[in-house]
Amino acid sequence: MTALTLSTAAAAGLRADAIVVGIAKGAAGPVVAPGAEAVDKAYDGNLASVLETLGATGAEGEVTKVPAPSGFKAPVVLAVGLGSEPAKDEIYEADALRRAAGVASRALNGAKKAAFALPVEDAEDAGAIAEGALLGAYSFDAYKESAKDAKDAKNAKAPLAEIAILGGKPRDKAYKAEIERALALTEELNRARDLINTPPNDLNPEAFAAVATAAAKEHGLKVQVLDVKALEKGGYGGILGVGAGSAAGPRLVKIAYSAGRGKKHLAFVGKGITYDSGGISLKPAGHNETMKCDMAGAAAVFAAVVTAARLKLDVNVTGWLALAENMPSGSATRPGDVLRMYSGKTVEVLNTDAEGRLVLADAIAKASEETPDAIIDVATLTGAMVLALGNRTFGIMANDDAFRTSIHEIAEEVGEPAWPMPLPAHLVKGMDSPTADIANMGERMGGGLVAGLFLKQFVGEGITWAHLDIAGPAFNEGGPFGYTPKGGTGSAVRTLVRLAERTAAGDLG
Ligand code: BES
Ligand code: MN
Ligand code: ZN
């Protein structure tokens, strides 16, 4: 884990591998961003022109390294692009700082220590830089035996071990709180990434439940694991039906943080398919290689609940992890089977690859029994949502327009691209089943909305509910960007945590 502190030290005297400064695209070439005045001065005010000579423009994602000026203890100055310079009287957007800090961290993989001299106007900026730097300092190499030997060697690619942020106020309460928040949040978010990246032969439902149980112990949360026997006893036909084909049985995990009686109560429900082969409706090659990521919703929920507990937020948060492995076998659910769900509804399974809605339906119905103030489910639910919104944006559906708008605003605020999607009632008809109450499939067109409409029917009467379909952004198959690595991204964690914070502050209904 990367250590991070606020420092009032002068850049010149810092013992570090690099000093990170920001440059932005100005009207007449790159400009050095606030926070790096002392560094620029040590270059006689020529840092921007030196960088420009080297081809730097200030564009987002750009990294330019120059030898540090004489008298500096650090050998290198790393300039990271912030994108366009803000208009006069405006400051850098929090997410621009977050992304730039993430880029710098990634560029410093293998280094031990770096000091970040980026623009810090207030405590929130310091928090954003900390968050971006800590999220960028991530690598998943638990399975790279060859990398382990190289760890201590020169040019090793271990993430940055130590980060100092300059320009903040280490003794100021607001700054301290932002740094504490960033440390807890990013540690849990990076753990969610680890879970998503862990191969499915090592992370089955039982193993995931064990991780949740251990974390609950560590942070004083209540945890309850329903195993196959308990699920049978409770009548969880959806979760059992999806898990029926696997040698590793399903689980429903409840992990709860309690701030006290009388506080608002949020229920987070996560899709936790530790591997989605499609089941008997088997996915073809080319569509199953990354399906270890199909538990990213459960990982996000888990991380958010633990973060809420670590931050001691003034809101009760219950996480429900619906865990199963979707496999074909002689004991698997067949297309044509009818499942009796926890809610009592019957579902005809027409496609075993539409399994996420089945496990979620049971968990949402169960969560509804506690009549929380809101239920938010998070799921890598449909390929249709990826077609609609692409690889970086999640879809938000809800049974309450104001709540959907609030979540959208919160997502924007924390730097998670998201977009509201409708739940058109006419699409319900397509899920009519000749045999059961409802089928698990409907019209192909608008498949992401159909899935949302299916879930909606399992939400308890009168409960506010939102559904986040993170199938696009949960797993990054492309190259890393900003503070987002390749592989598991931790999508939705920051939105859930901010939602809990807002609810605690009484900002929401
Ligand atoms: N886990 C998949 C959805 C998915 C696709 C997640 C791509 C991440 C990336 C889900 O279980 C699934 O298979 N959905 C089907 C539903 C269909 C059979 C109605 C889909 O979207 O094709
Ligand atoms: Mn599927
Ligand atoms: Zn799935």
Coordinates of C-alpha atoms and ligand atoms in Angstrom, one line a residue:
M1 CA 0.0 0.0 0.0
T2 CA 1.2 3.4 -0.8
A3 CA 1.8 5.9 2.0
L4 CA 0.6 9.5 1.5
T5 CA 1.2 12.7 3.6
L6 CA 0.7 16.4 3.2
S7 CA 4.0 18.2 3.4
T8 CA 5.0 21.9 3.9
A9 CA 8.6 21.2 2.8
A10 CA 10.1 23.2 0.0
A11 CA 10.4 21.3 -3.2
A12 CA 14.1 21.8 -3.5
G13 CA 14.9 20.1 -0.2
L14 CA 12.7 17.1 -0.7
R15 CA 14.4 13.7 -0.9
A16 CA 12.3 12.1 -3.6
D17 CA 12.7 10.4 -6.9
A18 CA 10.7 13.1 -8.7
I19 CA 8.8 16.3 -8.2
V20 CA 5.5 16.3 -10.0
V21 CA 4.4 19.6 -11.5
G22 CA 1.3 20.4 -13.6
I23 CA 1.3 22.2 -17.0
A24 CA -1.7 23.3 -18.9
K25 CA -2.5 24.3 -22.4
G26 CA -2.5 28.1 -22.4
A27 CA -3.4 30.5 -25.2
A28 CA 0.2 30.8 -26.3
G29 CA 1.7 27.4 -25.5
P30 CA 2.1 25.5 -22.2
V31 CA 1.9 27.2 -18.9
V32 CA 3.1 26.0 -15.5
A33 CA 0.2 25.4 -13.2
P34 CA 0.0 27.0 -9.7
G35 CA 1.7 25.0 -7.0
A36 CA 5.0 24.8 -9.0
E37 CA 6.1 28.4 -8.6
A38 CA 9.2 27.6 -6.6
V39 CA 10.2 24.9 -9.1
D40 CA 9.7 27.2 -12.0
K41 CA 11.7 29.9 -10.3
A42 CA 14.6 27.5 -9.9
Y43 CA 14.6 27.2 -13.7
D44 CA 14.7 31.0 -13.8
G45 CA 11.1 31.0 -14.8
N46 CA 11.9 29.1 -18.0
L47 CA 10.2 25.8 -17.1
A48 CA 7.3 26.2 -19.5
S49 CA 9.6 27.1 -22.5
V50 CA 12.0 24.2 -21.6
L51 CA 9.0 21.8 -21.6
E52 CA 7.7 23.3 -24.9
T53 CA 11.1 22.8 -26.5
L54 CA 10.7 19.1 -25.5
G55 CA 7.4 18.9 -27.3
A56 CA 5.1 19.4 -24.3
T57 CA 1.8 21.1 -24.9
G58 CA -0.1 20.7 -21.5
A59 CA -2.5 18.2 -23.1
E60 CA -4.2 15.8 -20.7
G61 CA -2.4 12.6 -20.2
E62 CA 1.0 14.0 -21.4
V63 CA 4.1 13.3 -19.3
T64 CA 7.4 15.1 -19.8
K65 CA 10.5 14.5 -17.6
V66 CA 13.3 17.0 -17.2
P67 CA 16.4 17.0 -15.0
A68 CA 15.7 18.9 -11.8
P69 CA 17.4 22.3 -11.4
S70 CA 20.6 22.4 -9.5
G71 CA 20.2 22.5 -5.8
F72 CA 17.3 20.1 -5.8
K73 CA 17.6 16.9 -3.9
A74 CA 15.2 15.1 -6.3
P75 CA 16.8 14.2 -9.6
V76 CA 13.8 14.7 -11.9
V77 CA 10.9 17.0 -12.5
L78 CA 7.9 15.3 -14.0
A79 CA 5.4 17.6 -15.8
V80 CA 2.0 16.2 -16.2
G81 CA -0.6 17.7 -18.6
L82 CA -3.7 19.1 -17.0
G83 CA -5.5 20.0 -20.3
S84 CA -6.8 23.4 -21.0
E85 CA -5.9 26.2 -18.6
P86 CA -9.0 27.3 -16.7
A87 CA -10.6 30.6 -17.6
K88 CA -9.5 33.6 -15.5
D89 CA -11.0 33.5 -12.0
E90 CA -11.7 29.8 -12.4
I91 CA -9.8 26.9 -10.9
Y92 CA -8.9 23.4 -12.1
E93 CA -11.7 20.9 -11.9
A94 CA -11.3 18.3 -9.2
D95 CA -11.3 15.5 -11.7
A96 CA -8.7 17.1 -13.9
L97 CA -6.4 17.1 -10.8
R98 CA -7.4 13.5 -10.0
R99 CA -6.7 12.3 -13.5
A100 CA -3.3 14.2 -13.8
A101 CA -2.2 12.8 -10.4
G102 CA -3.2 9.3 -11.6
V103 CA -1.2 9.7 -14.8
A104 CA 1.9 10.9 -12.8
S105 CA 1.6 8.0 -10.4
R106 CA 1.5 5.5 -13.2
A107 CA 4.4 7.2 -14.9
L108 CA 6.4 6.7 -11.6
N109 CA 5.7 3.0 -11.3
G110 CA 8.9 1.6 -10.0
A111 CA 10.0 4.7 -8.2
K112 CA 10.0 4.9 -4.4
K113 CA 8.9 8.4 -3.5
A114 CA 7.4 11.4 -5.3
A115 CA 6.3 14.9 -4.3
F116 CA 3.3 16.3 -6.0
A117 CA 3.4 20.1 -6.5
L118 CA 0.0 20.5 -8.3
P119 CA -2.6 23.3 -7.8
V120 CA -4.2 23.1 -4.4
E121 CA -6.8 25.8 -3.8
D122 CA -8.6 24.1 -1.0
A123 CA -8.9 20.9 1.0
E124 CA -11.0 19.3 -1.7
D125 CA -8.2 19.8 -4.2
A126 CA -5.8 18.1 -1.9
G127 CA -8.2 15.2 -1.5
A128 CA -8.7 14.9 -5.3
I129 CA -4.9 14.8 -5.9
A130 CA -4.5 12.3 -3.1
E131 CA -7.3 10.1 -4.6
G132 CA -5.9 10.3 -8.1
A133 CA -2.3 9.6 -7.0
L134 CA -3.4 6.6 -4.8
L135 CA -5.6 5.2 -7.5
G136 CA -2.9 5.5 -10.1
A137 CA -0.4 3.8 -7.8
Y138 CA -2.0 0.4 -8.4
S139 CA -0.8 -2.8 -10.0
F140 CA -2.1 -6.3 -9.9
D141 CA 0.8 -8.7 -10.0
A142 CA -0.2 -11.4 -7.5
Y143 CA 0.1 -13.9 -10.3
K144 CA 3.2 -12.6 -12.0
E145 CA 5.9 -14.9 -10.5
S146 CA 8.5 -13.3 -12.8
A147 CA 7.8 -9.8 -11.5
K148 CA 8.2 -10.8 -7.9
D149 CA 12.0 -11.4 -8.2
A150 CA 12.4 -8.1 -9.9
K151 CA 10.5 -6.1 -7.2
D152 CA 13.6 -4.8 -5.4
A153 CA 15.7 -4.5 -8.4
K154 CA 16.2 -1.2 -10.3
N155 CA 13.5 -0.5 -12.8
A156 CA 11.1 -2.7 -10.9
K157 CA 7.5 -1.8 -11.6
A158 CA 6.0 -1.8 -8.1
P159 CA 3.6 1.1 -7.6
L160 CA 4.9 4.3 -6.0
A161 CA 5.5 3.6 -2.3
E162 CA 5.4 7.1 -0.9
I163 CA 3.7 10.2 -1.9
A164 CA 4.0 13.7 -0.4
I165 CA 1.5 16.4 -1.5
L166 CA 2.8 19.9 -1.4
G167 CA 0.8 23.1 -1.1
G168 CA -1.8 21.9 1.4
K169 CA -2.3 22.7 5.1
P170 CA -1.3 19.5 7.1
R171 CA -2.6 20.9 10.4
D172 CA -6.0 22.1 9.0
K173 CA -8.9 19.9 10.0
A174 CA -10.6 19.9 6.6
Y175 CA -7.3 19.0 4.8
K176 CA -6.7 16.1 7.3
A177 CA -10.2 14.8 6.8
E178 CA -9.8 14.8 3.0
I179 CA -6.5 12.9 3.2
E180 CA -8.0 10.4 5.6
R181 CA -11.0 10.0 3.3
A182 CA -8.8 9.5 0.3
L183 CA -6.6 6.9 2.1
A184 CA -9.5 4.8 3.3
L185 CA -11.5 5.1 0.0
T186 CA -8.7 4.2 -2.3
E187 CA -7.5 1.3 -0.2
E188 CA -11.0 -0.2 -0.3
L189 CA -11.4 0.7 -4.0
N190 CA -8.0 -0.9 -4.9
R191 CA -9.1 -4.0 -2.9
A192 CA -12.2 -4.1 -5.1
R193 CA -10.0 -4.0 -8.1
D194 CA -7.9 -6.9 -6.7
L195 CA -11.1 -8.9 -6.2
I196 CA -12.2 -8.2 -9.8
N197 CA -8.8 -9.1 -11.2
T198 CA -8.4 -12.3 -9.2
P199 CA -8.9 -15.3 -11.5
P200 CA -12.2 -17.1 -11.0
N201 CA -10.5 -20.4 -10.0
D202 CA -9.3 -18.6 -6.9
L203 CA -12.3 -16.3 -6.3
N204 CA -15.5 -18.4 -6.1
P205 CA -18.6 -17.4 -4.0
E206 CA -17.2 -19.1 -0.9
A207 CA -13.8 -17.4 -1.2
F208 CA -15.5 -14.0 -1.8
A209 CA -17.7 -14.5 1.3
A210 CA -14.6 -15.4 3.3
V211 CA -12.9 -12.1 2.2
A212 CA -16.0 -10.2 3.2
T213 CA -16.2 -12.0 6.6
A214 CA -12.6 -11.1 7.4
A215 CA -13.0 -7.5 6.4
A216 CA -16.2 -7.3 8.5
K217 CA -14.2 -8.6 11.5
E218 CA -11.4 -6.1 10.9
H219 CA -13.7 -3.1 10.7
G220 CA -16.4 -4.0 13.2
L221 CA -19.2 -4.7 10.7
K222 CA -21.9 -7.2 11.0
V223 CA -21.7 -10.0 8.5
Q224 CA -24.0 -12.9 7.7
V225 CA -23.3 -15.6 5.1
L226 CA -26.1 -17.7 3.7
D227 CA -24.7 -20.9 2.3
V228 CA -26.5 -23.3 0.0
K229 CA -28.4 -25.0 2.8
A230 CA -29.5 -21.7 4.2
L231 CA -30.5 -20.4 0.7
E232 CA -32.6 -23.6 0.2
K233 CA -34.2 -23.1 3.6
G234 CA -35.0 -19.5 2.8
G235 CA -36.3 -20.2 -0.7
Y236 CA -33.8 -18.2 -2.7
G237 CA -34.7 -19.8 -6.0
G238 CA -33.0 -17.2 -8.1
I239 CA -29.5 -17.4 -6.5
L240 CA -29.8 -21.2 -6.2
G241 CA -30.9 -21.5 -9.9
V242 CA -27.9 -19.6 -11.2
G243 CA -25.5 -21.4 -8.9
A244 CA -26.9 -24.9 -9.7
G245 CA -24.4 -25.7 -12.4
S246 CA -21.3 -25.0 -10.5
A247 CA -19.2 -27.2 -8.2
A248 CA -18.7 -24.1 -6.1
G249 CA -22.1 -23.3 -4.5
P250 CA -23.7 -19.8 -4.3
R251 CA -23.8 -17.5 -1.3
L252 CA -25.7 -14.5 -0.2
V253 CA -23.7 -12.2 2.0
K254 CA -25.1 -9.4 4.1
I255 CA -22.5 -7.0 5.4
A256 CA -23.9 -4.1 7.5
Y257 CA -22.5 -0.9 8.9
S258 CA -24.6 0.6 11.7
A259 CA -24.3 4.2 12.6
G260 CA -27.1 3.9 15.1
R261 CA -30.9 3.8 15.4
G262 CA -33.0 6.5 13.8
K263 CA -30.4 7.3 11.1
K264 CA -31.1 7.0 7.4
H265 CA -30.6 3.5 5.9
L266 CA -29.2 2.7 2.5
A267 CA -29.1 -0.8 1.0
F268 CA -26.5 -1.5 -1.6
V269 CA -27.0 -4.7 -3.7
G270 CA -24.2 -6.1 -5.8
K271 CA -24.2 -8.7 -8.7
G272 CA -21.5 -11.1 -7.7
I273 CA -21.2 -13.7 -10.5
T274 CA -17.6 -14.8 -9.9
Y275 CA -17.6 -16.2 -13.4
D276 CA -20.2 -15.9 -16.1
S277 CA -19.8 -18.7 -18.7
G278 CA -23.4 -18.1 -19.8
G279 CA -24.4 -21.5 -18.4
I280 CA -26.3 -23.9 -20.7
S281 CA -26.8 -20.8 -23.0
L282 CA -23.0 -20.8 -23.2
K283 CA -21.2 -17.7 -24.3
P284 CA -19.0 -18.2 -27.4
A285 CA -15.3 -17.8 -27.3
G286 CA -14.5 -14.1 -27.5
H287 CA -17.2 -13.3 -25.0
N288 CA -16.1 -15.2 -21.9
E289 CA -12.4 -14.3 -21.4
T290 CA -13.1 -11.4 -19.1
M291 CA -16.2 -12.7 -17.4
K292 CA -14.3 -13.0 -14.1
C293 CA -15.3 -9.3 -13.9
D294 CA -19.0 -10.2 -13.5
M295 CA -18.7 -9.8 -9.7
A296 CA -17.6 -6.1 -10.1
G297 CA -21.0 -4.9 -8.7
A298 CA -20.6 -7.0 -5.5
A299 CA -17.0 -5.8 -5.2
A300 CA -18.1 -2.2 -5.5
V301 CA -20.8 -2.6 -2.9
F302 CA -18.4 -4.4 -0.5
A303 CA -15.8 -1.6 -0.9
A304 CA -18.4 1.1 -0.4
V305 CA -19.8 -0.4 2.8
V306 CA -16.4 -0.9 4.3
T307 CA -15.4 2.6 3.4
A308 CA -18.6 4.0 5.0
A309 CA -17.6 2.1 8.2
R310 CA -14.0 3.3 8.1
L311 CA -15.2 6.9 7.7
K312 CA -17.8 6.4 10.4
L313 CA -20.4 8.0 8.3
D314 CA -23.7 9.0 10.0
V315 CA -25.8 6.7 8.0
N316 CA -26.6 3.0 8.1
V317 CA -25.4 1.1 5.1
T318 CA -26.2 -2.5 4.4
G319 CA -24.5 -4.4 1.6
W320 CA -25.9 -7.5 -0.1
L321 CA -23.6 -9.5 -2.2
A322 CA -25.4 -12.0 -4.4
L323 CA -22.6 -14.5 -5.2
A324 CA -22.8 -17.4 -7.7
E325 CA -20.8 -19.0 -10.4
N326 CA -22.8 -19.4 -13.7
M327 CA -21.6 -22.7 -15.2
P328 CA -23.1 -25.4 -17.5
S329 CA -23.2 -28.9 -16.2
G330 CA -25.6 -31.8 -15.6
S331 CA -27.0 -30.0 -12.6
A332 CA -27.3 -26.6 -14.3
T333 CA -30.5 -24.7 -14.8
R334 CA -31.8 -25.3 -18.3
P335 CA -33.5 -22.8 -20.6
G336 CA -37.1 -23.7 -20.0
D337 CA -36.8 -24.3 -16.3
V338 CA -39.0 -22.3 -13.9
L339 CA -37.5 -20.9 -10.7
R340 CA -39.5 -20.0 -7.6
M341 CA -37.9 -16.7 -6.5
Y342 CA -37.4 -15.5 -2.9
S343 CA -40.3 -13.0 -3.4
G344 CA -42.6 -15.9 -4.4
K345 CA -42.8 -14.9 -8.1
T346 CA -42.0 -17.6 -10.6
V347 CA -39.5 -17.0 -13.4
E348 CA -39.2 -19.0 -16.6
V349 CA -35.5 -19.0 -17.5
L350 CA -35.4 -18.6 -21.3
N351 CA -31.7 -17.8 -21.4
T352 CA -29.3 -18.9 -18.7
D353 CA -26.9 -16.1 -19.7
A354 CA -29.4 -13.6 -18.3
E355 CA -28.4 -14.7 -14.8
G356 CA -27.5 -11.4 -13.1
R357 CA -31.2 -10.3 -12.8
L358 CA -32.0 -13.6 -11.2
V359 CA -29.5 -13.3 -8.3
L360 CA -30.2 -9.6 -7.9
A361 CA -34.0 -10.2 -7.8
D362 CA -33.6 -12.4 -4.7
A363 CA -31.2 -10.0 -3.0
I364 CA -33.3 -6.9 -3.8
A365 CA -36.5 -8.7 -2.4
K366 CA -34.6 -9.7 0.7
A367 CA -33.1 -6.2 1.2
S368 CA -36.6 -4.7 0.8
E369 CA -37.8 -6.5 4.0
E370 CA -35.7 -4.1 6.0
T371 CA -37.5 -1.1 4.3
P372 CA -34.4 0.9 3.8
D373 CA -34.7 4.5 2.7
A374 CA -33.3 3.5 -0.7
I375 CA -31.9 0.5 -2.5
I376 CA -29.2 0.9 -5.1
D377 CA -28.1 -2.1 -7.0
V378 CA -24.8 -2.3 -9.0
A379 CA -24.3 -4.8 -11.7
T380 CA -22.4 -5.7 -14.9
L381 CA -25.8 -6.6 -16.2
T382 CA -26.1 -6.2 -19.9
G383 CA -24.0 -6.1 -23.1
A384 CA -26.8 -3.8 -24.4
M385 CA -25.7 -1.1 -21.9
V386 CA -22.1 -1.3 -23.3
L387 CA -23.5 -0.9 -26.8
A388 CA -25.6 2.1 -25.7
L389 CA -23.1 4.0 -23.5
G390 CA -19.6 2.6 -24.4
N391 CA -16.8 1.4 -22.2
R392 CA -16.5 4.3 -19.7
T393 CA -20.1 5.3 -18.8
F394 CA -22.6 3.5 -16.6
G395 CA -26.3 3.7 -17.0
I396 CA -28.6 4.8 -14.2
M397 CA -32.2 3.6 -14.0
A398 CA -34.6 4.3 -11.1
N399 CA -38.2 4.2 -10.0
D400 CA -37.9 7.8 -8.9
D401 CA -36.8 10.6 -11.3
A402 CA -35.4 12.9 -8.6
F403 CA -33.3 10.0 -7.1
R404 CA -31.9 9.1 -10.5
T405 CA -31.0 12.8 -11.1
S406 CA -29.3 12.9 -7.7
I407 CA -27.2 9.9 -8.4
H408 CA -26.3 11.3 -11.8
E409 CA -25.1 14.5 -10.2
I410 CA -23.1 12.6 -7.5
A411 CA -21.5 10.4 -10.2
E412 CA -20.4 13.6 -12.1
E413 CA -19.1 15.2 -9.0
V414 CA -16.8 12.3 -8.1
G415 CA -15.6 11.9 -11.7
E416 CA -17.5 8.8 -12.7
P417 CA -19.1 9.2 -16.2
A418 CA -22.8 8.1 -16.0
W419 CA -26.0 8.7 -17.8
P420 CA -29.7 8.4 -17.0
M421 CA -31.7 5.7 -18.8
P422 CA -35.5 5.3 -19.0
L423 CA -37.6 2.3 -17.9
P424 CA -40.3 2.4 -20.6
A425 CA -43.3 0.4 -19.4
H426 CA -44.2 -1.0 -22.8
L427 CA -41.1 -3.2 -22.6
V428 CA -42.5 -5.2 -19.7
K429 CA -44.8 -7.1 -22.0
G430 CA -41.9 -8.7 -23.8
M431 CA -41.1 -10.6 -20.6
D432 CA -44.5 -12.4 -20.6
S433 CA -44.1 -16.1 -20.1
P434 CA -46.6 -18.7 -21.2
T435 CA -45.7 -20.8 -18.1
A436 CA -44.5 -18.6 -15.3
D437 CA -45.2 -15.1 -13.9
I438 CA -42.4 -13.6 -15.9
A439 CA -39.5 -14.7 -18.2
N440 CA -35.9 -13.6 -17.6
M441 CA -35.7 -12.2 -21.1
G442 CA -37.7 -9.8 -23.2
E443 CA -37.2 -7.8 -26.4
R444 CA -33.6 -7.7 -27.6
M445 CA -33.8 -4.0 -28.4
G446 CA -33.3 -1.9 -25.3
G447 CA -32.0 -5.0 -23.5
G448 CA -30.4 -2.9 -20.7
L449 CA -33.8 -1.3 -20.0
V450 CA -35.6 -4.7 -20.1
A451 CA -33.2 -5.9 -17.4
G452 CA -33.9 -2.9 -15.3
L453 CA -37.6 -3.4 -15.7
F454 CA -37.2 -7.0 -14.6
L455 CA -35.4 -5.9 -11.4
K456 CA -38.0 -3.2 -10.7
Q457 CA -40.6 -5.9 -10.1
F458 CA -38.7 -7.2 -7.1
V459 CA -38.3 -3.9 -5.3
G460 CA -40.5 -3.7 -2.2
E461 CA -43.6 -1.5 -2.4
G462 CA -42.9 2.2 -1.9
I463 CA -39.1 1.8 -1.7
T464 CA -36.9 4.2 -3.7
W465 CA -34.6 2.2 -5.9
A466 CA -31.9 2.8 -8.5
H467 CA -30.0 0.4 -10.7
L468 CA -26.5 1.1 -12.0
D469 CA -25.5 -1.0 -15.0
I470 CA -21.7 -0.9 -15.0
A471 CA -21.1 -3.5 -17.7
G472 CA -19.1 -1.0 -19.7
P473 CA -16.8 0.7 -17.2
A474 CA -16.3 -2.2 -14.7
F475 CA -13.4 -3.7 -16.6
N476 CA -10.9 -1.8 -18.8
E477 CA -9.8 -4.0 -21.6
G478 CA -7.9 -1.1 -23.2
G479 CA -4.8 0.7 -22.0
P480 CA -4.7 2.5 -18.7
F481 CA -5.8 6.2 -18.6
G482 CA -5.9 8.9 -15.9
Y483 CA -6.2 7.0 -12.6
T484 CA -7.9 4.0 -14.3
P485 CA -5.7 0.9 -14.7
K486 CA -6.1 -2.0 -17.1
G487 CA -8.5 -4.6 -15.8
G488 CA -10.8 -4.1 -12.8
T489 CA -11.5 -0.4 -12.3
G490 CA -13.6 -0.1 -9.1
S491 CA -16.4 1.5 -11.0
A492 CA -19.3 2.9 -8.9
V493 CA -17.4 2.7 -5.6
R494 CA -16.9 6.5 -5.4
T495 CA -20.5 7.2 -6.4
L496 CA -21.8 4.9 -3.7
V497 CA -19.5 6.4 -1.0
R498 CA -20.5 9.9 -2.0
L499 CA -24.2 9.0 -1.9
A500 CA -23.7 7.6 1.6
E501 CA -21.9 10.9 2.6
R502 CA -24.7 13.0 1.1
T503 CA -27.3 11.0 2.8
A504 CA -25.5 11.3 6.1
A505 CA -25.3 15.0 5.7
G506 CA -29.1 15.1 5.1
D507 CA -28.6 16.5 1.5
L508 CA -30.9 13.9 0.0
G509 CA -34.6 13.4 0.7
Ligands
BES1 N1 -22.5 -10.5 -17.6 C1 -23.2 -10.3 -18.8 C2 -23.2 -8.9 -19.2 C3 -21.9 -8.3 -19.6 C4 -21.5 -8.2 -21.0 C5 -21.0 -7.7 -18.7 C6 -20.3 -7.6 -21.3 C7 -19.8 -7.1 -19.1 C8 -19.5 -7.1 -20.4 C9 -24.7 -10.7 -18.5 O1 -24.9 -11.7 -17.6 C10 -25.2 -11.2 -19.8 O2 -24.7 -12.2 -20.3 N2 -26.2 -10.6 -20.3 C11 -26.8 -10.9 -21.6 C12 -28.3 -10.9 -21.4 C13 -29.1 -11.4 -22.5 C14 -28.9 -12.9 -22.6 C15 -30.6 -11.1 -22.3 C16 -26.4 -9.9 -22.6 O3 -26.2 -8.8 -22.3 O4 -26.1 -10.4 -23.7
MN2 MN -24.7 -13.7 -18.4
ZN3 ZN -23.5 -11.9 -16.2

